[in-house]
Coordinates of C-alpha atoms and ligand atoms in Angstrom, one line a residue:
X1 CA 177.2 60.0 31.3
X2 CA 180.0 61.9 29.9
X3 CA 180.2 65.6 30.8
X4 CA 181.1 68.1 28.0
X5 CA 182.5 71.5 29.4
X6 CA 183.0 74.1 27.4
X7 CA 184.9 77.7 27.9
X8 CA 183.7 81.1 27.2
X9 CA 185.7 83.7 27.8
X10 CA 184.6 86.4 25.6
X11 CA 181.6 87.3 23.4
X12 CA 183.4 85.6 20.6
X13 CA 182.2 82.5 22.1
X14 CA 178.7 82.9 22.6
X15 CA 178.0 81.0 19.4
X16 CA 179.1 78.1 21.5
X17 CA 176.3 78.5 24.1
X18 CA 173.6 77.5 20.7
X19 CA 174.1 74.0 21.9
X20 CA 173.4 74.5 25.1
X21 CA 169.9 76.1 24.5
X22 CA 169.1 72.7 22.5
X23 CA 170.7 70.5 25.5
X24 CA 167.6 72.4 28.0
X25 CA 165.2 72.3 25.5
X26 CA 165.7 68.9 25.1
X27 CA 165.1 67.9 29.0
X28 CA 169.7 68.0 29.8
X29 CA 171.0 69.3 32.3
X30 CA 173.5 72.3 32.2
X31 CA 175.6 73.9 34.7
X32 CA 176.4 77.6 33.9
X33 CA 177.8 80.6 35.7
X34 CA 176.2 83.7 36.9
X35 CA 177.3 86.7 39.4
X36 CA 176.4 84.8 42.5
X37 CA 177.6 81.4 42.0
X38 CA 177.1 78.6 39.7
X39 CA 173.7 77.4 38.9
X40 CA 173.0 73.7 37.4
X41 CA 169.7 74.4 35.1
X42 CA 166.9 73.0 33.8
X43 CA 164.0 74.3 31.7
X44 CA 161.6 74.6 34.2
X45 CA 158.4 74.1 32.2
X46 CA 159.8 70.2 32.5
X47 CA 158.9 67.9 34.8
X48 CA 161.2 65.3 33.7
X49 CA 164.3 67.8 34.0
X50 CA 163.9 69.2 37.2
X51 CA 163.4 66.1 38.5
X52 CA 167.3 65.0 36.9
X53 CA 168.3 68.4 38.7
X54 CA 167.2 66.9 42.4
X55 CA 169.1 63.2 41.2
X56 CA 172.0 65.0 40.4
X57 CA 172.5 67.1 43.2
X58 CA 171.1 64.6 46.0
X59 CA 168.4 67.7 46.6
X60 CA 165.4 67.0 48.7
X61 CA 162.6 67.4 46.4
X62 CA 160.5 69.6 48.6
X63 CA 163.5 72.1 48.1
X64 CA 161.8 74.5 45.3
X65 CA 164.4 75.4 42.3
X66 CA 164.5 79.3 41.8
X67 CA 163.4 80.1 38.0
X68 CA 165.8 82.3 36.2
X69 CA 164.2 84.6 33.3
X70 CA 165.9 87.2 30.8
X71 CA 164.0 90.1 31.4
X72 CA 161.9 90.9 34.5
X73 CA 158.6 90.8 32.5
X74 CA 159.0 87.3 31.9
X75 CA 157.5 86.9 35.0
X76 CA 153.9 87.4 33.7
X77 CA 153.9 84.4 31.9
X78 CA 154.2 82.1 35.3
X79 CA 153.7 84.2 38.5
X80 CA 151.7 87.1 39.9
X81 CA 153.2 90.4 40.0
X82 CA 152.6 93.3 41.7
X83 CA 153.9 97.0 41.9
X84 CA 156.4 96.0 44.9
X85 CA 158.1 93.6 42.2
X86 CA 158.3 96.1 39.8
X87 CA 159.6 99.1 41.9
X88 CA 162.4 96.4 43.2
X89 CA 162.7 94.7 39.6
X90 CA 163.9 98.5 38.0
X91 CA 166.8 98.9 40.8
X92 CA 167.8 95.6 41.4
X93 CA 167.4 93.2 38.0
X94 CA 169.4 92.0 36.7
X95 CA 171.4 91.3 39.4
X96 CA 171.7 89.2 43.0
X97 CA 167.7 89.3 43.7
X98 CA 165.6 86.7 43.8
X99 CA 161.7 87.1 44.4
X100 CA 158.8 84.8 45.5
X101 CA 155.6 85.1 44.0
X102 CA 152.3 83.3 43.8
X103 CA 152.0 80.8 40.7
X104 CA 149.9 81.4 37.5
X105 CA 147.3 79.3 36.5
X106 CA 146.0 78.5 33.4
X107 CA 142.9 75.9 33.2
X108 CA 143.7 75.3 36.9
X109 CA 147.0 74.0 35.7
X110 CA 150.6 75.8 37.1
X111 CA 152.5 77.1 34.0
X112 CA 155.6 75.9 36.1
X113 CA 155.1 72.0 37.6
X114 CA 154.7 71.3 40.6
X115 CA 158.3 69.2 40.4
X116 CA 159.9 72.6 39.6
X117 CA 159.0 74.6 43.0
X118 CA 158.5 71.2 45.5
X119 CA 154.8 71.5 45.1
X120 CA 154.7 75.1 46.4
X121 CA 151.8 77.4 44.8
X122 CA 154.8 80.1 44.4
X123 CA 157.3 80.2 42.1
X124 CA 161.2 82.0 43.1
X125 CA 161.9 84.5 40.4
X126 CA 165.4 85.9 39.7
X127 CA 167.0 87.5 36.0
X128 CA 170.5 87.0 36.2
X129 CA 173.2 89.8 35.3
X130 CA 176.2 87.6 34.2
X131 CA 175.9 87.7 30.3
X132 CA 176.6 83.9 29.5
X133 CA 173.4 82.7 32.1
X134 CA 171.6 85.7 30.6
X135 CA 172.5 84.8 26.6
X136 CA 172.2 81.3 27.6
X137 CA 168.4 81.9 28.7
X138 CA 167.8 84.1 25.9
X139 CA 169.6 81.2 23.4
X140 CA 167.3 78.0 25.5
X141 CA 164.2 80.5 24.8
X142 CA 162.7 78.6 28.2
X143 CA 162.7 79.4 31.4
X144 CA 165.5 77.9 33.7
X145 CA 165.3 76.3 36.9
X146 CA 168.5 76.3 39.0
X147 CA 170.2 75.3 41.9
X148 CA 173.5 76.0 43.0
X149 CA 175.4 73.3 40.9
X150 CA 177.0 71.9 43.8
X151 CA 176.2 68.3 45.5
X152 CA 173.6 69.1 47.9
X153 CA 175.9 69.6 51.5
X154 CA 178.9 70.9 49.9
X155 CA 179.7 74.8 49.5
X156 CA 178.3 76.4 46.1
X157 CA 180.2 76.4 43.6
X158 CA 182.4 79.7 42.3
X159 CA 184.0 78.0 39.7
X160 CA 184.2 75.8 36.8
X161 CA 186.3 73.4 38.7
X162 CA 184.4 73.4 41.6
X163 CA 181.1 72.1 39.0
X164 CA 183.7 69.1 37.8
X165 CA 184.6 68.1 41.5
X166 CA 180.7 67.7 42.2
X167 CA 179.0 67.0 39.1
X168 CA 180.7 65.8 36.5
X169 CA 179.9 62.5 34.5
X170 CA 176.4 63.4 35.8
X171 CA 174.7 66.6 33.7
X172 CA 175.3 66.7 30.0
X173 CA 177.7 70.3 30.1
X174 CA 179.4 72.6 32.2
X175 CA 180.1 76.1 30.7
X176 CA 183.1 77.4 32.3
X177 CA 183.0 81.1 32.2
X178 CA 185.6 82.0 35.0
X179 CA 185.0 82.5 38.6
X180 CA 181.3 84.2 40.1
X181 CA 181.9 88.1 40.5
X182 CA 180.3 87.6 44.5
X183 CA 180.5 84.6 45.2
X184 CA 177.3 84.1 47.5
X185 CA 174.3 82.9 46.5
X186 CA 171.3 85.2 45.4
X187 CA 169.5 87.6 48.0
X188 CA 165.9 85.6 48.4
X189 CA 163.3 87.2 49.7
X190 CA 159.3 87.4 49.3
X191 CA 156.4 90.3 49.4
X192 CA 153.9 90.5 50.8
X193 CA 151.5 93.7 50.5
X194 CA 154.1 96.1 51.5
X195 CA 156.4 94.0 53.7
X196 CA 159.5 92.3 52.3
X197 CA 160.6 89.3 54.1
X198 CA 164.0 88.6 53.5
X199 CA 164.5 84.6 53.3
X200 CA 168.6 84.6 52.5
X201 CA 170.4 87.8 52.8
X202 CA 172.9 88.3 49.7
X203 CA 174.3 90.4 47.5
X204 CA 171.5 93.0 47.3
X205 CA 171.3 93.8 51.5
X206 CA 168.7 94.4 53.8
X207 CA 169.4 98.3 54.2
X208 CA 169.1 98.3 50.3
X209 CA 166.0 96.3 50.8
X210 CA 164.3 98.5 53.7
X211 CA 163.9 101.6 51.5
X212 CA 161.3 99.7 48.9
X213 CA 159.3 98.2 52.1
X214 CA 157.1 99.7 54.9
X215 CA 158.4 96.8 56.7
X216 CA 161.3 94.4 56.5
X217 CA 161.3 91.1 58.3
X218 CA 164.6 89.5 58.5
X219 CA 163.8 85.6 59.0
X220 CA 165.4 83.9 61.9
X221 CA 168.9 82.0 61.7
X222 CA 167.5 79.4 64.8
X223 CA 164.1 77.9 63.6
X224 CA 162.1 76.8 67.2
X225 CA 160.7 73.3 67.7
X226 CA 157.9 72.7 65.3
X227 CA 158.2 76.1 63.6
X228 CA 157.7 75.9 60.2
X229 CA 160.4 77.8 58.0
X230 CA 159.2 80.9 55.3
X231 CA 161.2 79.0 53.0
X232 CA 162.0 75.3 52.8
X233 CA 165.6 75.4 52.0
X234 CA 166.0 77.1 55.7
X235 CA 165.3 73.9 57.4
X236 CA 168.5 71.9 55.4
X237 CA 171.2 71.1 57.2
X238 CA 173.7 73.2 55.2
X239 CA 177.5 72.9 54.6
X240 CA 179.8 71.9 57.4
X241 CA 183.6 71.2 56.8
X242 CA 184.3 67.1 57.8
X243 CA 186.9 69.1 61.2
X244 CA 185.8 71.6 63.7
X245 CA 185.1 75.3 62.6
X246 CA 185.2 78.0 65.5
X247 CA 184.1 81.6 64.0
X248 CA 186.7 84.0 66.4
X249 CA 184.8 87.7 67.3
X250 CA 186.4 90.4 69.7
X251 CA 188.9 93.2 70.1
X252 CA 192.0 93.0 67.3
X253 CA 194.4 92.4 69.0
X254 CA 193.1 89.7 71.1
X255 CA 191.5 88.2 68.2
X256 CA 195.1 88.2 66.6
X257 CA 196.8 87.3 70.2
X258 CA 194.2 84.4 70.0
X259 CA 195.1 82.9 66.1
X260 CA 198.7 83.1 67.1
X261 CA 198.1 81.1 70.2
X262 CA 196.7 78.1 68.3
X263 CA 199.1 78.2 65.7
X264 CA 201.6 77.2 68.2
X265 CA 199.8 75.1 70.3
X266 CA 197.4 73.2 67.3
X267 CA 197.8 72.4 63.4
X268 CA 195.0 74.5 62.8
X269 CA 193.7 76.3 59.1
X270 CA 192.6 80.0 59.5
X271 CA 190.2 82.0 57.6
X272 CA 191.2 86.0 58.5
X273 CA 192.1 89.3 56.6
X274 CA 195.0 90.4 54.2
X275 CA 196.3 92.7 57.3
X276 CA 196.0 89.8 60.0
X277 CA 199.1 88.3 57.5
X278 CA 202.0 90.1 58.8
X279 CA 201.5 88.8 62.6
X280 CA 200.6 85.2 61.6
X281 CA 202.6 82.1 60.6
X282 CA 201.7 82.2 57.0
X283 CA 201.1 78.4 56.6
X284 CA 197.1 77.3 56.5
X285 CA 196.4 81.0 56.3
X286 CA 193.6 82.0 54.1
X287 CA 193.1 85.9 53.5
X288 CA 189.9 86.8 52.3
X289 CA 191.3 90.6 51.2
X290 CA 191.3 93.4 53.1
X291 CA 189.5 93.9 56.4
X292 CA 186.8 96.4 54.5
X293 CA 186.9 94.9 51.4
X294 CA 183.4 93.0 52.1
X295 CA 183.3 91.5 48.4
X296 CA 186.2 90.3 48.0
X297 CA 185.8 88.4 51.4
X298 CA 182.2 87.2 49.7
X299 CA 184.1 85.8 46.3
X300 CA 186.7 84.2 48.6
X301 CA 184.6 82.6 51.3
X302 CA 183.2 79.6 49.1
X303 CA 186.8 78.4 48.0
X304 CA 188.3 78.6 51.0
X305 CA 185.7 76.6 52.4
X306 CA 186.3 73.6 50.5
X307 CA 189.9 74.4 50.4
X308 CA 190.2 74.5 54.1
X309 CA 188.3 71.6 54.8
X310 CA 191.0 69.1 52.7
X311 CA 194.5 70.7 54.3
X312 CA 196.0 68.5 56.7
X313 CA 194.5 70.4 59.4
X314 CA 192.6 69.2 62.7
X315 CA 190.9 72.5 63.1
X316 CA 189.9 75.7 61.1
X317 CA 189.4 79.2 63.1
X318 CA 187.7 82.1 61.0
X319 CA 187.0 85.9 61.6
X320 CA 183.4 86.2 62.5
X321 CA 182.1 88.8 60.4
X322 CA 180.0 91.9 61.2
X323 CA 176.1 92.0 59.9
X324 CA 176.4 95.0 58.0
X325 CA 175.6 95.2 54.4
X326 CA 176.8 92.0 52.5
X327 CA 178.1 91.0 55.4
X328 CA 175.0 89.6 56.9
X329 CA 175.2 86.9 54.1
X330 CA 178.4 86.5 54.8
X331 CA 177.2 86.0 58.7
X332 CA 174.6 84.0 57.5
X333 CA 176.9 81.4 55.5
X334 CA 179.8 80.9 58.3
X335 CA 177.4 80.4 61.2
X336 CA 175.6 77.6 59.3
X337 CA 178.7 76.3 58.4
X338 CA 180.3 76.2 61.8
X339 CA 177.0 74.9 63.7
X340 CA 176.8 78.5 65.5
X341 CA 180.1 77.9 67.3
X342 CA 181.3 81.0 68.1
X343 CA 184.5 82.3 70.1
X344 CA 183.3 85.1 71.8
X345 CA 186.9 86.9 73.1
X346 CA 186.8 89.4 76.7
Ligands
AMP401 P1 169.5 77.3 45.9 O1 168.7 76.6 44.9 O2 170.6 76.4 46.5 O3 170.1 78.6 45.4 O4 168.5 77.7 47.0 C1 167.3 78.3 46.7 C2 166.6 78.8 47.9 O5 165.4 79.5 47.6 C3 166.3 77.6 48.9 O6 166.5 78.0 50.2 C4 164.8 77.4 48.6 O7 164.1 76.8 49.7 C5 164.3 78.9 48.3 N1 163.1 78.9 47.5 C6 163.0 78.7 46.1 N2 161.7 78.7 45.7 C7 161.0 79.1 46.8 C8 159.6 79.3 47.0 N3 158.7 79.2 46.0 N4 159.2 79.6 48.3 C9 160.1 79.7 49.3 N5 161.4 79.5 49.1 C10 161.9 79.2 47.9
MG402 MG1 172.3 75.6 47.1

């Protein structure tokens, strides 16, 4: 299949999006951007195109597609609601939230297939802030079931060329529309009563979270034997570079004392902050931004993943981060990706 990609840059190009509306109405398959990273949709009212979205991304097909919507009250039409969504829906939509809810039925039918949420009786809910996913929703007129565009295993992709690498010759369009503003995949989380269970942590964190619930449960990175998981994407295998990846956590200076030990003694790749650069041979050395500058870390972090991972390197070290704010998604990327190997300093 031959992938078209087009470029939008401004709102002077939205007019180019029309034919990508027709492409989803019409069961293709196109990749677009939003604030987190970049999705590969679908309309989700179609059986036939969600099921191209798990061929083309080698997804399991028990792994339910999150349904992206233009406004927040789109959600009536296929889901339950409930005051809790609403309350959240008015701070945080659009934006980086993405919210479970129990199916709608009509005639004892779903209004989204089965094929779209991995036969699940819920249905994942977000309403993206990045204008080109949210004119291209408006411009498709159907609701869109997305993915990270990314082959399943690989880091999500934060760019248009990130898309081509993975997908191309297999969707019918890419839209390129620049690089994701964070970088990390959509805060996923579901409600129940008044308890919020947060699923993924993202963008939208759990302190911002706690203040809309009585209770917040923060889902467990280590599922025990036989457990089963609140949501089936936790029990994938996620991302993990082909060589070693050791996240490094202790005082500065022996952190810093440690990365300049292995470059010496190892050709190793290294994942650390803008002010880490002075002390450190600058080749393989990846700066995420400043030491505080958590968003910048969470725009970089995807990139330097796949970048990392094809230098002529035996070995990549990176700062483990703290669990505050973003940075618990953050956390929650790098400790998958390294198989929880951490080097804990004294
Ligand atoms: P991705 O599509 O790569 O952004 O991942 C979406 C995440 O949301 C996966 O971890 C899914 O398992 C999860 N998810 C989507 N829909 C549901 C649902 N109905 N119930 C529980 N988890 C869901
Ligand atoms: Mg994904």
């Amino acid at each position: 299949m031959n992938t078209e990609t087009i470029v939008i840059r401004s709102d002077a190009d939205f007019p180019h999006l029309e034919r990508a509306g027709e492409i989803l109405r019409t069961s293709g398959l196109v990749a677009f951007p939003t604030e987190t990273v970049y999705g590969l949709g679908g309309n989700a009212l179609d059986k036939t195109a969600s099921k191209k979205i798990y061929a083309a991304k080698g997804r399991p097909s028990d792994n339910p597609l999150i349904v992206h919507i233009a406004t927040p009250e789109e959600a009536e039409k296929y889901c339950i609601t409930n005051k809790l969504y609403y309350e959240l829906a008015s701070s945080f939509m659009p934006g980086p939230l993405t919210i479970i809810l129990p199916k709608k039925y009509i005639d004892g039918i779903p209004v989204i297939p089965d094929e779209t949420t991995g036969g699940l009786d819920s249905v994942a809910i977000r309403c993206p802030a990045d204008p080109i996913a949210h004119k291209l929703i408006v411009y498709a007129d159907v609701p869109i079931a997305a993915p990270s565009a990314n082959t399943s295993g690989s880091p999500s992709p934060t760019s248009a060329t990130h898309v081509i690498h993975d997908l191309n010759n297999k969707i019918d369009m890419i839209i390129d529309g620049g690089e994701s503003v964070f970088g990390l995949e959509s805060t996923v989380i579901r409600i129940d009563g008044d308890t919020i269970y947060l699923l993924r942590p993202g963008a939208v964190t759990a302190e911002q979270l706690s203040i809309f619930a009585n209770k917040l449960v923060i889902a467990d990175e280590h599922l025990k034997e036989g457990e089963q998981p609140l949501s089936p994407g936790m029990k994938y295998k996620h991302y993990a570079p082909s060589k070693p990846l050791y996240l490094v956590s202790g005082d500065e200076e022996l952190v810093l004392d440690f990365f300049k030990e292995k470059q010496k003694e190892e050709n190793c790749a290294i994942i650390c902050y803008d002010e880490d650069a002075k002390f450190l041979n600058p080749d393989n050395l990846f700066l995420l931004g400043k030491q505080r500058d958590l968003l910048s870390h969470a725009h970089r972090l995807f990139d330097f993943l796949r970048k990392t991972d094809v230098t002529d390197t035996s070995v990549i070290y990176a700062r483990l981060p703290s669990k505050e704010g973003i940075g618990l998604a953050l956390y929650n990327r790098l400790i998958r990706a390294a198989g929880h190997n951490i080097i804990n300093l004294k």
